[in-house]
Amino acid sequence: MNNTNLPLTARPAWHDLKSHHQKIQAAHLRQLFLDDPKRGERLTVEAGGLFLDYSKNRITDETLKLLVQLAEQCGLRSRIDAMFRGDRINITEDRAVLHVALRAPRTASIMVEGEDVVPQVYAVLDKMTDFADRVRSGAWKGHTGQRIRNIVNIGIGGSDLGPVMAYEALRHYSDRSLTFRFVSNIDGTDFAEATHDLDPAETLFIVASKTFTTQETMTNAISARDWALKGLGGDPRAVARHFVAVSTNAAKVSAFGIDTANMFGFWDWVGGRYSMESAIGLSTMLAIGAENFRAMLHGFHQMDEHFRTAPFEKNLPVLMGLLALWNNNFLGAHTIAVLPYDQYLKRFPAYLQQLTMESNGKQVALDGSKVTCDTSPIYWGEPGTNGQHSFYQLIHQGTRLIPCDFIAFAESLNPRGQHHDILMANVFAQSEALAFGKTAEQVTAEGTPDWLVPHRVFDGNRPSNTILARRLTPEVLGQLVALYEHSVFCQGALWNINCFDQWGVELGKALAQRIVPELDAKTEPVLAHDSSTNNLIRSYRMLKGAS
Ligand code: G6Q
């Protein structure tokens, strides 16, 4: 049954799901809810502090049974075990995938190549804690003896999106006497705007780069060093007080001029987009303190344990993964909207875009063959209620099916009058409207003239999940991120693809390296690209007055 070489679409459960889909495709959520008055209570699951209502999906008990069978036939259980065991499941880079070790308890033991990595994880966490405490208390001084008031994280992709998202998400818990900025883009505007009002004497840069070779990050780090030294009288010793590094590459860190005593390490078994709770999260720890950071790790770990041990039909990440696959591969939905009804989660959709699409935007199965069905849907979203006043029109009445993940919290971190009840009323109203819509009869009964009726009808039957938690805490953020990480893993396991490489980002990088000197050349370079690229390069050179 677990024959890994069988394409997903050749699995018996896939065929059963296809014919099942034929049978139920006409079923409307209105009917499904009428048929089972307890559906909204039944199709729910809870793990840690997260409650998932998935009843507003176009599924029946049979759908779920078959999806679970599909997961079993694809060997999901053994895939999960292999990840937690530290097998080299990232086969194209020959690496283990052990972000779960970053949040394991101190007493755990996880072996990689005969070595227990948990003590290493805690050695770095302890070093981060000591450093964060010193900066937050003012004991760590800048070169001129002033305390650090500004922290600028320089990193991109996995070394940026997690830290920014976590900082924004947990801002409520952050030390407000510290200013945090994040520089990622090679566009000099990013650096200029992040630093224009900062005093170098009070500014600490974290250069966050797993490889310490990423073009954008290294260019920004060099600009930061120039900026800092210029503002601090040019003494190179200032670097030691104003720069720390987060990396796996000690040689490159020290070549840059950062003392490796001020380097926080991690390991090749931590993928960039799975690294926000490693030392890459140093800015998070500086913002919220070590205790809150540990609470976040605990949240991650709770979800890891749930994922590892819960039966599939009660397993939150597995269910979310299977539902995403159902909506994508059987209902033909190309995208998923992630709609957090919490302003603090405004960067969560951007974070998820990398997690989901860099992980599962693949067209080749583990054995090198082409996949036989669509892989990752496109994830996108904005916080509610703002999105309601822009793109929800398309979700409600457009021609495309857009499954939605609503995320909401029972308690506001900033209670103010009726704000929170109104916010929550909107979450519940949106998923209700999407599922049940409004029929032509209902619209007519409201006295709408006939010609206007079609414009005002809502078909409904549009699927959504609602994730509810009591309060957005560091622990709950950890659970939420781990939930999506594992849901992505489940989808990837069923599609039989490698969630942990990203070869698709390489070609553009390599071509850019070739083009940089052509843009920079003092004399007209000989261009050997296609006619469009050649012409664009010439036009650029002309416009900037290079030739
Ligand atoms: C993430 C990717 C990628 C990576 C960045 C930054 O999974 O690997 O987004 O995080 O390219 O890489 P460095 O941390 O090495 O600078």
XYZ file of C-alpha atoms and ligand atoms in Angstrom:
563
model
C 0.000 0.000 0.000
C 2.857 2.383 0.842
C 4.586 1.944 -2.474
C 6.293 5.340 -2.629
C 6.756 5.182 -6.391
C 3.054 5.175 -7.099
C 1.869 8.621 -8.219
C -0.762 10.084 -5.946
C -3.344 9.896 -8.711
C -2.793 6.146 -9.019
C -3.631 5.446 -5.389
C -6.868 3.540 -4.848
C -8.168 6.205 -2.452
C -7.572 8.873 -5.100
C -9.909 6.987 -7.460
C -12.434 6.560 -4.700
C -12.239 10.274 -3.962
C -12.756 11.079 -7.642
C -15.962 9.081 -7.833
C -17.040 10.316 -4.415
C -16.526 13.872 -5.660
C -18.797 13.156 -8.643
C -21.452 12.034 -6.210
C -21.305 14.964 -3.837
C -20.331 17.832 -6.090
C -23.899 19.065 -6.328
C -24.321 19.042 -2.555
C -24.640 22.493 -1.085
C -23.424 23.398 2.387
C -26.981 24.550 3.114
C -28.166 20.974 2.606
C -25.264 19.397 4.452
C -26.032 21.542 7.494
C -29.768 20.821 7.247
C -29.106 17.075 7.036
C -26.970 17.106 10.164
C -27.967 19.720 12.732
C -24.878 18.899 14.790
C -22.440 19.260 11.884
C -21.064 22.565 13.172
C -20.221 20.944 16.501
C -19.062 17.644 15.107
C -16.646 18.759 12.432
C -14.330 20.513 14.829
C -11.083 19.607 16.488
C -8.973 21.110 19.227
C -5.244 20.942 19.909
C -3.325 22.908 22.484
C -4.994 26.281 22.493
C -6.310 26.104 18.933
C -9.840 25.197 17.967
C -10.581 24.422 14.322
C -14.064 24.466 12.847
C -13.849 22.798 9.439
C -17.548 22.107 9.093
C -17.966 24.755 6.395
C -15.963 22.688 3.924
C -17.685 20.853 1.099
C -17.125 17.471 2.631
C -19.047 14.604 4.175
C -17.901 11.967 6.636
C -17.145 9.796 3.631
C -14.868 12.498 2.173
C -12.905 12.595 5.389
C -12.669 8.839 5.584
C -11.326 8.653 2.047
C -8.867 11.522 2.575
C -7.510 9.770 5.640
C -7.218 6.567 3.602
C -5.310 8.490 0.948
C -2.928 9.798 3.610
C -2.420 6.257 4.879
C -1.857 4.863 1.402
C 0.753 7.580 0.804
C 2.609 6.503 3.938
C 2.076 9.780 5.763
C 2.650 8.132 9.129
C 6.080 6.878 8.149
C 6.924 10.243 6.575
C 6.113 11.946 9.875
C 8.175 9.426 11.809
C 11.090 9.857 9.408
C 11.108 13.613 9.904
C 10.993 13.397 13.698
C 13.672 10.698 13.656
C 16.089 12.955 11.787
C 16.222 10.939 8.544
C 17.654 12.846 5.612
C 14.265 13.491 4.086
C 15.482 16.548 2.189
C 16.940 14.216 -0.393
C 18.017 16.774 -2.989
C 20.222 18.519 -0.435
C 20.923 15.363 1.530
C 19.845 16.878 4.833
C 17.768 16.006 7.830
C 14.810 18.287 8.519
C 14.653 18.884 12.203
C 13.070 22.215 12.995
C 11.109 20.200 15.568
C 14.380 19.791 17.501
C 14.561 23.579 17.937
C 11.536 23.470 20.172
C 12.011 20.137 21.908
C 12.261 20.278 25.702
C 15.706 20.468 27.279
C 15.323 16.911 28.497
C 14.646 15.474 25.035
C 17.222 13.665 22.973
C 17.253 13.807 19.167
C 20.099 12.134 17.358
C 21.620 13.347 14.112
C 24.503 11.226 12.853
C 24.995 9.717 16.288
C 24.996 13.084 18.050
C 22.294 14.438 20.302
C 21.392 17.876 18.913
C 19.219 19.012 21.826
C 22.167 20.138 24.016
C 23.489 22.133 21.037
C 20.086 23.777 20.604
C 20.031 24.742 24.264
C 23.616 26.012 24.223
C 22.569 28.517 21.540
C 19.315 29.355 23.308
C 21.227 30.033 26.515
C 23.703 32.243 24.681
C 20.816 34.134 23.043
C 19.153 34.530 26.435
C 22.287 35.937 28.004
C 22.775 38.366 25.139
C 19.123 39.431 25.015
C 19.117 40.023 28.769
C 22.210 42.196 28.500
C 20.829 44.289 25.662
C 17.393 44.648 27.245
C 18.836 45.614 30.639
C 21.250 48.124 29.103
C 24.308 46.187 30.283
C 25.435 45.754 26.670
C 26.766 49.123 25.603
C 27.554 50.527 22.189
C 31.039 51.689 21.182
C 30.582 55.127 22.744
C 29.120 53.736 25.970
C 25.491 54.456 25.118
C 22.897 51.771 25.583
C 21.296 50.089 22.607
C 17.871 51.459 21.734
C 17.493 50.328 18.119
C 17.780 46.865 16.672
C 17.972 46.360 12.931
C 17.671 42.835 11.572
C 19.302 42.423 8.185
C 18.224 39.268 6.400
C 15.974 38.109 3.586
C 13.550 35.264 2.859
C 13.590 32.824 5.740
C 15.975 35.111 7.618
C 13.476 37.967 7.460
C 9.879 36.885 7.030
C 9.677 34.875 10.251
C 11.394 37.539 12.378
C 9.220 40.357 10.980
C 6.040 38.356 11.308
C 6.861 37.308 14.884
C 7.856 40.835 15.878
C 4.603 42.248 14.546
C 2.538 39.388 15.947
C 4.035 39.699 19.422
C 4.490 43.442 19.531
C 2.088 43.603 22.456
C 4.692 41.712 24.511
C 7.658 43.713 23.263
C 9.879 46.155 25.126
C 8.560 49.482 23.891
C 11.759 51.300 24.776
C 13.478 49.431 21.934
C 12.887 50.210 18.269
C 12.943 47.311 15.807
C 13.504 47.586 12.078
C 13.894 44.921 9.404
C 15.952 45.418 6.269
C 15.656 42.795 3.571
C 15.432 44.306 0.113
C 18.493 44.991 -2.000
C 16.712 48.201 -2.959
C 18.743 50.814 -1.066
C 15.504 52.477 -0.059
C 14.864 49.726 2.454
C 18.093 50.396 4.320
C 17.798 54.173 3.986
C 14.275 54.303 5.383
C 15.024 51.825 8.173
C 17.965 53.850 9.462
C 17.248 57.475 8.543
C 16.118 58.466 12.036
C 18.451 56.178 14.013
C 21.554 57.136 15.954
C 24.424 54.737 15.120
C 25.673 54.994 18.710
C 22.446 53.352 19.903
C 21.937 50.904 17.043
C 22.665 47.197 16.956
C 22.599 45.266 13.684
C 21.791 41.589 13.550
C 23.103 40.149 10.305
C 20.915 37.083 9.885
C 22.005 34.760 7.146
C 22.293 31.016 7.275
C 24.904 30.972 4.500
C 26.337 34.461 5.050
C 26.709 34.717 1.274
C 23.265 35.978 0.242
C 23.777 38.912 -2.095
C 21.055 41.139 -0.668
C 21.985 40.535 2.950
C 25.707 40.953 2.462
C 25.217 44.146 0.450
C 22.946 45.544 3.152
C 25.364 44.415 5.878
C 28.250 46.230 4.177
C 26.115 49.391 3.897
C 25.235 49.027 7.555
C 28.884 48.689 8.526
C 29.739 51.810 6.494
C 26.824 53.701 8.024
C 27.747 52.675 11.556
C 31.457 53.358 11.211
C 30.793 56.729 9.616
C 28.555 57.674 12.508
C 30.980 56.342 15.103
C 34.165 58.048 14.017
C 35.495 55.264 11.793
C 37.000 53.053 14.504
C 36.672 49.454 13.200
C 36.491 48.188 16.791
C 32.957 49.624 16.860
C 31.792 46.668 14.742
C 32.136 44.339 17.710
C 29.665 46.390 19.790
C 27.175 47.110 17.014
C 27.057 43.933 14.940
C 26.126 40.395 15.785
C 25.593 37.557 13.355
C 23.193 34.671 13.104
C 24.614 32.078 10.773
C 25.881 28.569 10.187
C 29.003 29.932 8.508
C 31.586 31.001 11.123
C 34.350 31.580 8.549
C 32.302 34.094 6.557
C 31.085 35.801 9.724
C 34.597 36.406 10.927
C 35.753 37.473 7.430
C 33.067 40.165 7.609
C 34.627 41.440 10.825
C 32.147 40.122 13.343
C 33.717 38.392 16.319
C 32.454 34.812 16.334
C 31.874 35.281 20.071
C 28.981 37.445 18.878
C 27.719 34.837 16.474
C 24.650 32.707 17.177
C 24.736 29.469 15.287
C 22.308 27.015 13.860
C 22.559 23.970 11.676
C 22.039 22.758 8.135
C 19.058 20.698 9.315
C 17.129 23.937 9.863
C 15.624 25.185 6.600
C 15.458 28.961 6.122
C 11.664 29.154 6.128
C 11.545 26.862 9.166
C 14.024 28.888 11.192
C 12.132 31.600 13.053
C 12.499 29.771 16.358
C 16.233 29.157 15.878
C 18.846 31.889 16.454
C 17.230 33.585 13.431
C 14.640 34.566 16.040
C 17.196 36.633 17.985
C 15.329 39.852 17.148
C 12.142 38.213 18.458
C 13.859 37.329 21.718
C 15.281 40.834 22.026
C 11.800 42.236 21.535
C 9.768 39.969 23.803
C 12.388 38.625 26.202
C 13.652 35.095 26.766
C 10.707 33.937 28.843
C 8.165 34.822 26.180
C 10.421 33.285 23.544
C 10.465 30.046 25.535
C 6.674 30.182 25.760
C 6.571 30.441 21.957
C 8.853 27.396 21.666
C 6.577 25.543 24.036
C 3.619 26.344 21.777
C 5.491 24.981 18.766
C 6.340 21.849 20.694
C 2.751 21.271 21.796
C 1.657 21.280 18.165
C 4.598 19.056 17.179
C 3.535 16.489 19.736
C -0.085 16.659 18.682
C 0.958 16.228 15.041
C 3.261 13.339 15.840
C 0.824 11.405 17.980
C -2.822 12.253 17.223
C -4.810 9.938 14.944
C -5.192 11.508 11.506
C -8.930 12.112 11.855
C -8.299 14.187 14.999
C -5.010 15.672 13.891
C -5.288 19.388 13.253
C -2.376 19.818 10.810
C -3.282 16.602 8.996
C -6.909 17.701 8.634
C -5.912 21.161 7.430
C -3.512 19.587 4.938
C -6.073 17.096 3.657
C -8.746 19.775 3.315
C -6.343 22.022 1.413
C -5.586 19.107 -0.890
C -9.286 18.310 -1.354
C -10.105 21.907 -2.221
C -7.140 22.166 -4.545
C -7.109 18.823 -6.305
C -10.760 17.851 -6.285
C -12.696 21.135 -6.157
C -10.190 22.896 -8.410
C -9.460 25.823 -6.091
C -6.178 27.429 -7.119
C -5.659 29.639 -4.116
C -6.270 29.812 -0.374
C -6.986 33.115 1.340
C -5.549 33.438 4.846
C -7.569 35.999 6.727
C -6.393 36.780 10.247
C -8.857 38.937 12.140
C -6.106 40.428 14.228
C -4.062 43.450 13.273
C -0.995 41.978 14.967
C -1.039 39.168 12.384
C -0.791 41.529 9.464
C 2.415 39.907 8.196
C 1.199 36.352 8.792
C -0.083 35.866 5.214
C 3.262 37.088 3.799
C 5.090 34.692 6.101
C 2.817 31.833 5.046
C 3.389 32.585 1.383
C 7.003 31.560 1.710
C 6.276 28.648 4.011
C 3.652 27.171 1.717
C 4.731 28.112 -1.774
C 8.492 27.727 -1.442
C 7.878 24.385 0.219
C 5.269 22.937 -2.107
C 5.635 24.899 -5.337
C 7.191 21.876 -7.001
C 6.450 19.914 -10.163
C 8.746 16.963 -9.693
C 8.126 14.067 -7.342
C 10.810 12.652 -5.057
C 11.738 10.063 -7.688
C 12.319 12.755 -10.322
C 9.132 12.083 -12.272
C 6.636 14.840 -13.064
C 3.797 15.066 -10.584
C 0.437 14.060 -11.975
C -1.742 16.676 -10.292
C -1.470 20.256 -9.125
C 0.711 20.945 -6.123
C 0.740 24.022 -3.866
C -2.176 26.374 -4.092
C -1.362 30.091 -4.027
C -1.633 31.508 -0.522
C -2.511 35.129 -0.034
C -4.435 37.329 2.342
C -4.768 40.429 4.449
C -6.094 41.015 7.920
C -9.810 41.393 8.471
C -11.849 43.464 8.377
C -9.763 45.461 5.882
C -9.931 42.770 3.208
C -13.721 42.834 3.352
C -13.613 46.285 1.807
C -11.380 45.252 -1.064
C -11.112 41.689 -2.374
C -13.908 39.843 -0.553
C -16.260 40.811 -3.394
C -14.471 38.269 -5.567
C -14.524 35.635 -2.841
C -18.295 36.013 -2.409
C -19.490 36.536 -5.960
C -16.567 35.966 -8.325
C -16.285 32.995 -10.670
C -13.435 31.391 -8.772
C -13.587 29.218 -5.719
C -11.379 30.635 -2.944
C -11.272 28.561 0.247
C -10.577 30.785 3.239
C -8.785 30.257 6.528
C -10.190 32.654 9.109
C -8.047 33.136 12.211
C -9.466 34.889 15.244
C -9.072 35.337 18.993
C -11.698 35.474 21.696
C -9.918 38.164 23.681
C -8.477 41.354 22.332
C -5.044 42.432 23.491
C -6.316 45.984 23.258
C -9.901 45.924 24.524
C -11.649 49.113 23.569
C -15.389 49.672 23.646
C -17.211 47.371 21.267
C -14.319 46.960 18.816
C -13.680 43.326 19.524
C -17.255 42.095 19.381
C -17.685 43.920 16.101
C -14.479 42.383 14.779
C -15.568 38.880 15.788
C -19.090 39.391 14.480
C -17.487 40.047 11.112
C -15.454 36.818 11.198
C -18.526 34.747 11.933
C -20.641 36.669 9.428
C -18.141 36.192 6.618
C -17.885 32.434 6.945
C -21.661 32.218 7.313
C -22.228 34.314 4.201
C -19.675 32.321 2.224
C -21.216 28.992 3.171
C -24.910 29.762 3.007
C -25.158 32.761 0.706
C -28.492 34.289 -0.158
C -30.904 32.790 -2.650
C -32.846 34.592 -5.397
C -36.033 33.889 -3.411
C -34.608 35.586 -0.341
C -33.434 38.556 -2.389
C -36.825 38.880 -4.097
C -38.655 38.603 -0.794
C -36.757 41.684 0.366
C -38.548 43.655 -2.377
C -35.597 43.761 -4.793
C -36.703 44.514 -8.377
C -36.351 41.479 -10.647
C -33.600 42.968 -12.824
C -31.414 43.553 -9.737
C -31.937 40.125 -8.196
C -29.088 38.291 -10.009
C -26.625 40.956 -8.892
C -27.613 40.509 -5.294
C -27.666 36.731 -5.118
C -24.904 34.983 -3.176
C -24.457 31.389 -4.308
C -22.775 30.371 -1.080
C -21.217 26.909 -0.873
C -17.804 28.524 -0.552
C -15.562 26.617 1.849
C -13.760 27.993 4.857
C -11.955 26.954 8.020
C -12.146 28.991 11.192
C -9.291 28.785 13.672
C -10.124 30.222 17.073
C -7.886 30.718 20.078
C -8.451 32.472 23.314
C -5.751 35.114 22.983
C -2.765 35.833 20.766
C 0.100 34.845 23.055
C 3.651 33.756 22.206
C 2.557 30.188 22.921
C -0.419 30.406 20.580
C 1.714 31.947 17.838
C 4.044 28.957 18.127
C 1.092 26.591 17.812
C -0.269 28.445 14.810
C 3.011 28.456 12.906
C 3.638 24.791 13.685
C 0.097 23.994 12.533
C 0.796 25.460 9.103
C 4.301 23.983 8.908
C 2.926 20.505 9.442
C -0.073 21.042 7.208
C 2.370 21.974 4.431
C 4.382 18.846 5.208
C 1.285 16.634 4.931
C 0.365 18.089 1.567
C 3.941 17.637 0.342
C 3.996 14.054 1.604
C 0.836 13.214 -0.338
C 2.121 14.889 -3.495
C 5.351 12.982 -2.865
C 7.491 16.082 -3.334
C 10.394 17.516 -1.349
C 9.016 20.366 0.791
C 12.464 21.360 1.940
C 14.463 22.453 -1.092
C 14.008 25.552 -3.256
C 15.920 25.069 -6.488
C 13.428 27.341 -8.222
C 15.087 30.406 -6.736
C 18.527 29.580 -8.178
C 18.312 30.423 -11.874
C 17.277 34.052 -11.396
C 20.023 34.497 -8.790
C 22.694 33.143 -11.143
C 21.507 35.252 -14.083
C 21.519 38.388 -11.930
C 25.141 37.722 -10.972
C 25.980 37.667 -14.665
C 24.037 40.868 -15.398
C 25.410 43.044 -12.557
C 28.791 43.686 -14.262
C 27.029 44.386 -17.553
C 25.066 47.184 -15.919
C 28.132 48.490 -14.222
C 30.651 48.291 -17.105
C 32.368 51.528 -18.037
C 32.366 50.650 -21.741
C 29.483 49.177 -23.727
C 29.469 45.462 -22.824
C 29.022 42.720 -25.376
C 25.611 41.281 -24.526
C 24.734 37.713 -25.328
C 21.226 37.439 -23.899
C 18.028 37.229 -25.910
C 17.009 40.389 -27.794
C 14.541 41.490 -25.110
C 17.020 41.212 -22.234
C 19.802 42.824 -24.300
C 17.516 45.712 -25.156
C 16.375 46.198 -21.552
C 19.986 46.290 -20.369
C 20.919 48.839 -23.066
C 17.897 50.987 -22.252
C 18.750 50.902 -18.555
C 22.344 51.906 -19.229
C 21.170 54.745 -21.439
C 18.601 55.973 -18.907
C 21.073 55.995 -16.056
C 23.582 57.722 -18.329
C 26.233 55.021 -18.255
C 26.871 55.134 -21.989
C 14.173 29.551 2.803
C 15.114 29.815 1.743
C 15.486 31.277 1.576
C 16.577 31.760 2.520
C 17.074 33.113 2.030
C 18.130 33.693 2.922
O 13.763 28.471 3.096
O 16.204 29.003 1.877
O 14.388 32.138 1.685
O 16.105 31.828 3.814
O 17.570 32.992 0.734
O 19.219 32.838 2.993
P 20.358 33.066 4.040
O 19.781 32.929 5.402
O 21.405 32.039 3.754
O 20.872 34.468 3.812
